[in-house]
Amino acid sequence: MERPAWAPRSIDISVPSVSRIYDFYLGGSHNFEVDREAARRAMEFMPGLPKIMQANRAFMRRAVRFAAAEGIDQFLDIGSGIPTFGNVHEVAGRRPGARVVYVDHDPVAVAHSEAVLAGHDDADVVAADLLKPHEILSSPQVERLIDLNRPVALLLVAILHFVEDADDPYTAVAELSDALAPGSLLVLTHASYEGIPLPAERAGGAVDVYKDIRNPLIMRSRDEIARFFEGYDMVEPGLVPMPRWRPEGSPEDEDPYAFSGFAGVGRAA
């Protein structure tokens, strides 16, 4: 397989990547055939996977606009993936002085973020892991751009369902939350069997594809997802299917797959 110029030499392009699969679902071009093949296998069980990812991205944009309207001008996006049109810095940039730090552990996502953000003084990217909050919070990029004494919007969009219970994602989120000033927002989406317009057994076939590529997809219940918001006051309408969080149109017009999983925003007391 020929290595494209945009692919860092350090990555194994024969192994599927969650970030590049997500990029494929969103119609991006920074993915390899190995990623597309894994995505197509998952879509054999859940053909609406691209609709779910599009609903994730649409929610993220609405939540960023909400945060900006609430006066927040600092955004920490962990598990940001490969930059696509309408990413956080583009949406948040409508608020003068907005600052954004992206965080991802995928070298392709980091390399592309660096290329996209070249020349942007108010946005940067950190190569780090969600499970190591201290490395994120003490990074030069966060120290330069984010004032933790002021409210921050912490984005954990479509990332926590790739963290197994054994790795204790609740503690990682709690450590990040403890570092945030009162008035900060937690913006979160998470996959769940609840809401998927398929029998759980069939949806499980797509979950097995992710397990096969060594990126297990952990489907949590609504109650389990709500635990991530401990210490936060939920912003209306609470933890709901993605199209029902402050929709700009009629949720009834959305594809049924868009209602798979949950989204919510919490405010730190």
XYZ file of N, CA, C and O in Angstrom, residues 85-254:
680
model
N -14.859 19.957 8.034
C -15.560 21.242 7.938
C -16.479 21.444 9.141
O -17.171 20.527 9.562
N -16.463 22.657 9.681
C -17.341 22.968 10.797
C -16.828 22.458 12.125
O -17.611 22.192 13.032
N -15.492 22.338 12.266
C -14.956 21.874 13.527
C -15.049 22.977 14.587
O -15.492 24.081 14.304
N -14.620 22.651 15.813
C -14.884 23.538 16.951
C -14.323 24.939 16.740
O -14.996 25.933 17.016
N -13.075 25.046 16.256
C -12.482 26.381 16.143
C -13.208 27.237 15.111
O -13.234 28.461 15.230
N -13.829 26.596 14.108
C -14.590 27.357 13.119
C -15.901 27.859 13.706
O -16.306 28.993 13.467
N -16.576 27.009 14.487
C -17.844 27.409 15.101
C -17.590 28.404 16.234
O -18.235 29.456 16.314
N -16.627 28.087 17.099
C -16.341 28.961 18.240
C -15.721 30.276 17.801
O -15.855 31.288 18.495
N -15.053 30.257 16.661
C -14.373 31.458 16.180
C -15.298 32.618 15.880
O -14.845 33.754 15.711
N -16.596 32.344 15.841
C -17.543 33.447 15.649
C -17.613 34.327 16.891
O -18.132 35.437 16.823
N -17.122 33.810 18.008
C -17.026 34.622 19.226
C -15.618 35.193 19.287
O -14.635 34.449 19.365
N -15.466 36.514 19.273
C -14.132 37.125 19.289
C -13.315 36.641 20.470
O -13.800 36.566 21.600
N -12.060 36.288 20.194
C -11.146 35.872 21.244
C -11.281 34.439 21.677
O -10.593 34.005 22.610
N -12.137 33.661 21.016
C -12.324 32.262 21.401
C -11.024 31.483 21.194
O -10.315 31.682 20.204
N -10.754 30.572 22.138
C -9.540 29.768 22.068
C -9.906 28.293 22.159
O -10.783 27.912 22.944
N -9.219 27.477 21.364
C -9.552 26.055 21.273
C -8.271 25.229 21.351
O -7.277 25.536 20.679
N -8.314 24.183 22.178
C -7.244 23.182 22.179
C -7.873 21.830 21.870
O -8.805 21.399 22.550
N -7.368 21.198 20.817
C -7.783 19.847 20.449
C -6.820 18.844 21.082
O -5.621 19.115 21.212
N -7.352 17.688 21.436
C -6.527 16.625 22.029
C -6.881 15.305 21.359
O -8.070 14.960 21.261
N -5.875 14.570 20.913
C -6.116 13.236 20.365
C -4.827 12.427 20.493
O -3.736 12.998 20.567
N -4.979 11.103 20.562
C -3.784 10.257 20.647
C -3.480 9.590 19.306
O -2.492 8.873 19.189
N -4.326 9.827 18.296
C -4.087 9.276 16.958
C -3.123 10.200 16.216
O -3.429 11.378 16.005
N -1.942 9.704 15.800
C -0.976 10.584 15.136
C -1.484 11.190 13.842
O -1.081 12.290 13.468
N -2.387 10.493 13.132
C -2.959 11.070 11.913
C -3.825 12.273 12.269
O -3.746 13.336 11.642
N -4.658 12.125 13.293
C -5.521 13.224 13.720
C -4.681 14.422 14.172
O -4.986 15.574 13.832
N -3.620 14.152 14.909
C -2.763 15.238 15.396
C -2.060 15.923 14.238
O -2.020 17.163 14.158
N -1.510 15.141 13.308
C -0.798 15.722 12.168
C -1.713 16.602 11.335
O -1.336 17.701 10.896
N -2.933 16.139 11.102
C -3.860 16.947 10.309
C -4.332 18.178 11.051
O -4.532 19.235 10.459
N -4.512 18.042 12.344
C -4.888 19.209 13.138
C -3.798 20.271 13.061
O -4.077 21.469 12.912
N -2.544 19.838 13.164
C -1.429 20.785 13.075
C -1.434 21.502 11.730
O -1.201 22.720 11.659
N -1.722 20.752 10.656
C -1.748 21.372 9.327
C -2.908 22.355 9.198
O -2.747 23.477 8.699
N -4.089 21.954 9.671
C -5.271 22.808 9.572
C -5.109 24.068 10.413
O -5.568 25.154 10.029
N -4.452 23.934 11.573
C -4.365 25.044 12.521
C -3.148 25.940 12.298
O -2.963 26.907 13.036
N -2.326 25.615 11.308
C -1.158 26.457 11.027
C -1.614 27.894 10.772
O -2.499 28.149 9.966
N -1.025 28.811 11.497
C -1.401 30.207 11.343
C -2.529 30.652 12.249
O -2.862 31.837 12.291
N -3.125 29.716 13.000
C -4.185 30.050 13.955
C -3.557 30.227 15.340
O -3.211 29.254 16.000
N -3.433 31.450 15.779
C -2.829 31.693 17.087
C -3.742 31.284 18.234
O -3.273 31.076 19.356
N -5.046 31.184 17.970
C -6.014 30.916 19.028
C -6.457 29.459 19.076
O -7.447 29.135 19.740
N -5.751 28.580 18.387
C -6.093 27.153 18.408
C -4.817 26.332 18.279
O -3.860 26.738 17.609
N -4.821 25.166 18.947
C -3.638 24.302 18.906
C -4.089 22.869 19.166
O -5.251 22.607 19.468
N -3.152 21.923 19.066
C -3.470 20.507 19.254
C -2.438 19.865 20.167
O -1.250 20.218 20.130
N -2.896 18.936 20.998
C -2.040 18.191 21.919
C -2.135 16.712 21.579
O -3.237 16.178 21.417
N -1.000 16.045 21.479
C -0.972 14.589 21.332
C -0.986 13.992 22.739
O 0.031 14.006 23.438
N -2.141 13.517 23.162
C -2.269 12.995 24.523
C -3.492 12.095 24.603
O -4.322 12.051 23.690
N -3.594 11.394 25.736
C -4.635 10.392 25.950
C -5.612 10.886 27.009
O -5.202 11.402 28.061
N -6.897 10.714 26.749
C -7.941 11.064 27.712
C -7.659 10.483 29.097
O -7.969 11.111 30.116
N -7.078 9.280 29.135
C -6.864 8.599 30.408
C -5.692 9.164 31.203
O -5.407 8.683 32.303
N -5.039 10.191 30.658
C -3.939 10.853 31.363
C -4.244 12.345 31.464
O -3.579 13.175 30.819
N -5.247 12.699 32.279
C -5.681 14.104 32.361
C -4.565 15.076 32.713
O -4.523 16.200 32.192
N -3.656 14.662 33.597
C -2.588 15.575 34.010
C -1.729 15.986 32.817
O -1.320 17.160 32.717
N -1.436 15.032 31.914
C -0.618 15.359 30.747
C -1.328 16.358 29.845
O -0.686 17.215 29.225
N -2.647 16.244 29.761
C -3.408 17.191 28.959
C -3.385 18.572 29.599
O -3.046 19.582 28.965
N -3.737 18.624 30.884
C -3.899 19.904 31.568
C -2.579 20.647 31.758
O -2.556 21.879 31.831
N -1.465 19.905 31.833
C -0.158 20.539 32.031
C 0.594 20.745 30.721
O 1.745 21.205 30.741
N -0.033 20.439 29.601
C 0.640 20.589 28.306
C 0.891 22.068 28.009
O 0.135 22.942 28.435
N 1.949 22.376 27.271
C 2.226 23.778 26.915
C 1.069 24.427 26.141
O 0.816 25.626 26.301
N 0.389 23.631 25.323
C -0.707 24.186 24.533
C -1.865 24.644 25.415
O -2.423 25.727 25.217
N -2.226 23.795 26.395
C -3.308 24.177 27.310
C -2.867 25.344 28.184
O -3.628 26.305 28.395
N -1.644 25.309 28.672
C -1.170 26.398 29.518
C -1.123 27.718 28.761
O -1.340 28.789 29.353
N -0.878 27.662 27.465
C -0.811 28.888 26.659
C -2.197 29.448 26.352
O -2.403 30.669 26.385
N -3.145 28.568 26.078
C -4.423 29.028 25.536
C -5.593 28.979 26.512
O -6.581 29.699 26.320
N -5.518 28.115 27.517
C -6.676 27.905 28.390
C -6.373 28.407 29.796
O -5.393 27.979 30.422
N -7.212 29.300 30.293
C -7.122 29.787 31.666
C -8.115 28.988 32.494
O -9.333 29.200 32.422
N -7.598 28.036 33.272
C -8.465 27.146 34.035
C -9.158 27.839 35.205
O -9.999 27.227 35.869
N -8.832 29.087 35.443
C -9.537 29.857 36.463
C -10.816 30.489 35.927
O -11.561 31.108 36.691
N -11.047 30.327 34.630
C -12.261 30.830 33.984
C -13.007 29.654 33.366
O -12.413 28.610 33.078
N -14.322 29.804 33.127
C -15.093 28.687 32.569
C -14.560 28.185 31.232
O -14.116 28.959 30.385
N -14.611 26.870 31.080
C -14.157 26.166 29.875
C -15.282 25.244 29.417
O -16.003 24.677 30.239
N -15.419 25.071 28.120
C -16.285 24.018 27.586
C -15.416 22.805 27.301
O -14.525 22.863 26.445
N -15.648 21.731 28.054
C -14.916 20.479 27.870
C -15.748 19.570 26.976
O -16.852 19.171 27.348
N -15.232 19.243 25.799
C -15.953 18.414 24.851
C -15.412 16.990 24.879
O -14.214 16.770 24.671
N -16.312 16.036 25.144
C -15.997 14.606 25.080
C -17.045 13.980 24.157
O -17.956 13.283 24.598
N -16.909 14.269 22.887
C -17.910 13.871 21.895
C -17.454 12.594 21.197
O -16.399 12.559 20.568
N -18.246 11.532 21.359
C -17.982 10.250 20.701
C -16.590 9.704 21.028
O -15.890 9.187 20.163
N -16.193 9.813 22.285
C -14.901 9.246 22.690
C -15.036 8.267 23.845
O -14.378 7.226 23.864
N -15.919 8.553 24.801
C -15.972 7.720 26.008
C -16.418 6.295 25.722
O -16.080 5.373 26.471
N -17.159 6.094 24.625
C -17.569 4.722 24.312
C -16.429 3.893 23.720
O -16.622 2.721 23.420
N -15.247 4.490 23.593
C -14.072 3.713 23.204
C -13.150 3.454 24.403
O -12.015 3.014 24.225
N -13.647 3.731 25.603
C -12.869 3.489 26.815
C -13.568 2.404 27.621
O -14.716 2.560 28.045
N -12.862 1.312 27.838
C -13.452 0.187 28.559
C -13.563 0.496 30.054
O -12.807 1.307 30.602
N -14.500 -0.178 30.707
C -14.693 0.029 32.142
C -13.412 -0.249 32.924
O -13.127 0.417 33.937
N -12.633 -1.218 32.472
C -11.389 -1.567 33.169
C -10.407 -0.402 33.210
O -9.550 -0.330 34.098
N -10.534 0.525 32.247
C -9.650 1.695 32.208
C -10.220 2.877 32.980
O -9.628 3.964 32.983
N -11.398 2.696 33.599
C -12.001 3.667 34.513
C -12.187 5.051 33.889
O -11.575 6.039 34.341
N -13.033 5.152 32.883
C -13.263 6.470 32.269
C -13.900 7.468 33.232
O -13.709 8.678 33.090
N -14.662 6.976 34.218
C -15.314 7.886 35.159
C -14.291 8.685 35.964
O -14.470 9.885 36.201
N -13.213 8.035 36.359
C -12.173 8.749 37.106
C -11.484 9.773 36.231
O -11.196 10.896 36.677
N -11.215 9.435 34.978
C -10.572 10.384 34.069
C -11.433 11.623 33.880
O -10.942 12.763 33.930
N -12.737 11.427 33.680
C -13.637 12.564 33.495
C -13.713 13.385 34.782
O -13.719 14.626 34.752
N -13.746 12.714 35.927
C -13.807 13.429 37.205
C -12.544 14.272 37.426
O -12.631 15.411 37.914
N -11.376 13.739 37.047
C -10.131 14.498 37.218
C -10.125 15.734 36.323
O -9.685 16.813 36.734
N -10.608 15.589 35.106
C -10.703 16.746 34.212
C -11.694 17.760 34.779
O -11.432 18.970 34.795
N -12.831 17.265 35.250
C -13.864 18.151 35.772
C -13.383 18.915 36.993
O -13.697 20.103 37.167
N -12.607 18.252 37.852
C -12.104 18.894 39.069
C -11.203 20.081 38.759
O -11.045 20.982 39.597
N -10.608 20.085 37.572
C -9.695 21.166 37.206
C -10.421 22.381 36.633
O -9.796 23.432 36.432
N -11.718 22.246 36.382
C -12.464 23.306 35.706
C -13.096 24.277 36.687
O -13.512 23.899 37.785
N -13.200 25.517 36.278
C -13.799 26.562 37.099
C -15.317 26.412 37.119
O -15.913 25.843 36.191
N -15.974 26.905 38.170
C -17.445 26.930 38.186
C -17.976 27.646 36.941
O -17.372 28.599 36.461
N -19.087 27.123 36.439
C -19.661 27.681 35.214
C -19.168 27.011 33.952
O -19.667 27.283 32.855
N -18.172 26.114 34.088
C -17.695 25.363 32.926
C -18.773 24.398 32.452
O -19.684 24.035 33.199
N -18.659 23.974 31.204
C -19.627 23.059 30.620
C -18.954 21.748 30.214
O -17.834 21.753 29.707
N -19.640 20.647 30.459
C -19.241 19.334 29.946
C -20.187 18.987 28.804
O -21.402 18.893 28.991
N -19.625 18.808 27.601
C -20.391 18.487 26.389
C -20.041 17.059 26.003
O -18.878 16.749 25.754
N -21.041 16.189 25.927
C -20.748 14.754 25.838
C -21.761 14.040 24.955
O -22.953 14.335 24.994
N -21.273 13.099 24.145
C -22.141 12.128 23.484
C -21.585 10.743 23.742
O -20.376 10.574 23.992
N -22.478 9.748 23.668
C -22.051 8.375 23.974
C -22.973 7.390 23.269
O -24.193 7.570 23.240
N -22.385 6.355 22.720
C -23.158 5.303 22.057
C -23.922 4.468 23.075
O -23.490 4.299 24.220
N -25.068 3.932 22.643
C -25.890 3.084 23.496
C -26.764 2.213 22.602
O -27.112 2.596 21.484
N -27.132 1.042 23.113
C -28.104 0.233 22.373
C -29.482 0.876 22.415
O -30.328 0.600 21.558
N -29.705 1.730 23.412
C -31.001 2.393 23.541
C -31.183 3.385 22.392
O -30.329 4.226 22.140
N -32.280 3.257 21.696
C -32.582 4.172 20.598
C -32.212 3.657 19.225
O -32.671 4.192 18.211
N -31.369 2.625 19.140
C -30.994 2.092 17.827
C -32.200 1.381 17.213
O -32.812 0.523 17.868
N -32.553 1.692 15.982
C -33.729 1.090 15.356
C -33.461 -0.309 14.809
O -33.834 -0.640 13.680
N -32.799 -1.116 15.624
C -32.451 -2.487 15.252
C -32.482 -3.332 16.517
O -32.268 -2.812 17.618
N -32.690 -4.633 16.408
C -32.499 -5.492 17.584
C -31.056 -5.385 18.082
O -30.124 -5.251 17.280
N -30.889 -5.418 19.395
C -29.548 -5.291 19.979
C -28.600 -6.356 19.435
O -27.396 -6.110 19.270
N -29.142 -7.548 19.128
C -28.285 -8.624 18.628
C -27.655 -8.245 17.290
O -26.480 -8.519 17.033
N -28.444 -7.587 16.435
C -27.902 -7.192 15.129
C -26.924 -6.032 15.284
O -25.846 -6.023 14.672
N -27.278 -5.046 16.100
C -26.361 -3.934 16.347
C -25.049 -4.446 16.940
O -23.975 -3.892 16.689
N -25.152 -5.530 17.699
C -23.956 -6.120 18.285
C -22.960 -6.596 17.246
O -21.761 -6.688 17.531
N -23.433 -6.886 16.044
C -22.517 -7.271 14.978
C -21.564 -6.146 14.626
O -20.374 -6.377 14.367
N -22.073 -4.896 14.630
C -21.213 -3.741 14.370
C -20.228 -3.549 15.520
O -19.051 -3.221 15.301
N -20.710 -3.761 16.741
C -19.830 -3.655 17.904
C -18.690 -4.663 17.798
O -17.540 -4.364 18.118
N -18.997 -5.858 17.307
C -17.975 -6.892 17.157
C -16.897 -6.490 16.145
O -15.729 -6.880 16.290
N -17.281 -5.719 15.125
C -16.286 -5.260 14.145
C -15.246 -4.389 14.843
O -14.033 -4.526 14.611
N -15.702 -3.493 15.700
C -14.757 -2.637 16.433
C -13.884 -3.467 17.369
O -12.695 -3.173 17.559
N -14.468 -4.496 17.950
C -13.680 -5.376 18.810
C -12.602 -6.075 17.985
O -11.460 -6.225 18.438
N -12.961 -6.471 16.771
C -12.012 -7.166 15.905
C -10.818 -6.284 15.539
O -9.715 -6.802 15.307
N -11.036 -4.968 15.440
C -9.933 -4.077 15.076
C -9.257 -3.488 16.333
O -8.512 -2.521 16.258
N -9.557 -4.110 17.468
C -8.910 -3.786 18.743
C -9.215 -2.367 19.200
O -8.393 -1.691 19.825
N -10.409 -1.893 18.880
C -10.926 -0.635 19.405
C -12.338 -0.894 19.911
O -13.316 -0.480 19.283
N -12.464 -1.611 21.031
C -13.792 -2.014 21.499
C -14.735 -0.826 21.657
O -14.354 0.236 22.151
N -15.967 -1.016 21.192
C -17.020 -0.010 21.308
C -17.908 -0.426 22.471
O -18.558 -1.471 22.429
N -17.911 0.392 23.526
C -18.614 0.057 24.758
C -19.984 0.745 24.757
O -20.073 1.972 24.854
N -21.029 -0.043 24.640
C -22.386 0.498 24.604
C -22.909 0.589 26.041
O -23.180 -0.439 26.674
N -23.043 1.795 26.547
C -23.513 1.981 27.921
C -24.979 2.412 27.948
O -25.488 2.995 26.984
N -25.636 2.139 29.074
C -27.029 2.534 29.244
C -27.110 4.034 29.535
O -26.104 4.686 29.865
N -28.319 4.565 29.440
C -28.496 5.985 29.749
C -28.042 6.285 31.167
O -27.389 7.313 31.418
N -28.383 5.431 32.125
C -27.981 5.657 33.511
C -26.464 5.640 33.665
O -25.894 6.434 34.430
N -25.808 4.733 32.956
C -24.343 4.675 33.029
C -23.716 5.927 32.423
O -22.707 6.437 32.928
N -24.307 6.429 31.346
C -23.797 7.648 30.710
C -24.023 8.853 31.622
O -23.164 9.735 31.750
N -25.177 8.879 32.308
C -25.487 9.994 33.200
C -24.463 10.136 34.318
O -24.229 11.237 34.833
N -23.814 9.027 34.688
C -22.810 9.077 35.766
C -21.641 10.006 35.432
O -20.996 10.556 36.342
N -21.352 10.193 34.154
C -20.259 11.092 33.775
C -20.563 12.539 34.175
O -19.644 13.361 34.259
N -21.827 12.841 34.391
C -22.226 14.220 34.720
C -22.324 14.459 36.224
O -22.880 15.478 36.639
N -21.802 13.563 37.027
C -21.831 13.788 38.476
C -21.069 15.074 38.808
O -19.956 15.294 38.342
N -21.709 15.938 39.601
C -21.109 17.223 39.940
C -21.533 18.346 39.020
O -21.153 19.507 39.232
N -22.303 18.019 37.991
C -22.798 19.020 37.047
C -24.314 19.163 37.178
O -25.019 18.198 37.511
N -24.806 20.356 36.891
C -26.242 20.574 36.731
C -26.557 20.449 35.250
O -25.944 21.140 34.421
N -27.489 19.563 34.917
C -27.799 19.345 33.502
C -28.491 20.566 32.900
O -29.396 21.151 33.490
N -28.028 20.936 31.718
C -28.668 21.992 30.939
C -29.884 21.388 30.244
O -29.814 20.256 29.739
N -30.975 22.112 30.211
C -32.156 21.602 29.521
C -31.847 21.346 28.056
O -31.104 22.121 27.444
N -32.357 20.259 27.478
C -33.359 19.317 27.969
C -32.795 18.075 28.659
O -33.465 17.054 28.731
N -31.568 18.137 29.164
C -30.983 17.004 29.863
C -30.247 16.054 28.927
O -29.759 16.442 27.867
N -30.154 14.799 29.345
C -29.466 13.761 28.577
C -30.488 13.092 27.667
O -31.364 12.354 28.123
N -30.389 13.362 26.378
C -31.424 12.974 25.416
C -30.776 12.451 24.134
O -29.583 12.648 23.905
N -31.542 11.791 23.247
C -31.010 11.455 21.921
C -30.531 12.713 21.209
O -31.105 13.800 21.371
N -29.477 12.595 20.435
C -28.793 13.757 19.865
C -29.711 14.748 19.147
O -29.604 15.963 19.371
N -30.638 14.302 18.292
C -31.458 15.286 17.591
C -32.405 16.059 18.502
O -32.958 17.084 18.082
N -32.609 15.584 19.731
C -33.551 16.244 20.642
C -32.876 17.256 21.563
O -33.543 17.898 22.370
N -31.550 17.422 21.417
C -30.884 18.436 22.230
C -30.908 19.770 21.485
O -30.178 19.978 20.536
N -31.816 20.640 21.936
C -31.960 21.989 21.377
C -31.917 21.988 19.847
O -31.063 22.642 19.227
N -32.839 21.261 19.223
C -32.822 21.143 17.757
C -33.094 22.471 17.066
O -33.813 23.335 17.597
N -32.521 22.616 15.891
C -32.760 23.814 15.086
C -33.875 23.581 14.078
O -34.390 24.535 13.491
N -34.237 22.312 13.878
C -35.350 21.954 13.009
C -36.255 20.994 13.745
O -36.249 20.933 14.981
N -37.015 20.225 13.004
C -37.918 19.261 13.607
C -37.220 17.912 13.775
O -36.807 17.297 12.778
N -37.070 17.425 15.018
C -36.427 16.121 15.211
C -37.147 15.003 14.466
O -36.527 13.996 14.087
N -38.443 15.153 14.264
C -39.214 14.114 13.580
C -38.754 13.922 12.140
O -39.028 12.883 11.524
N -38.044 14.905 11.592
C -37.548 14.795 10.216
C -36.208 14.079 10.127
O -35.701 13.832 9.033
N -35.615 13.762 11.287
C -34.301 13.127 11.301
C -34.408 11.641 10.963
O -35.437 10.996 11.175
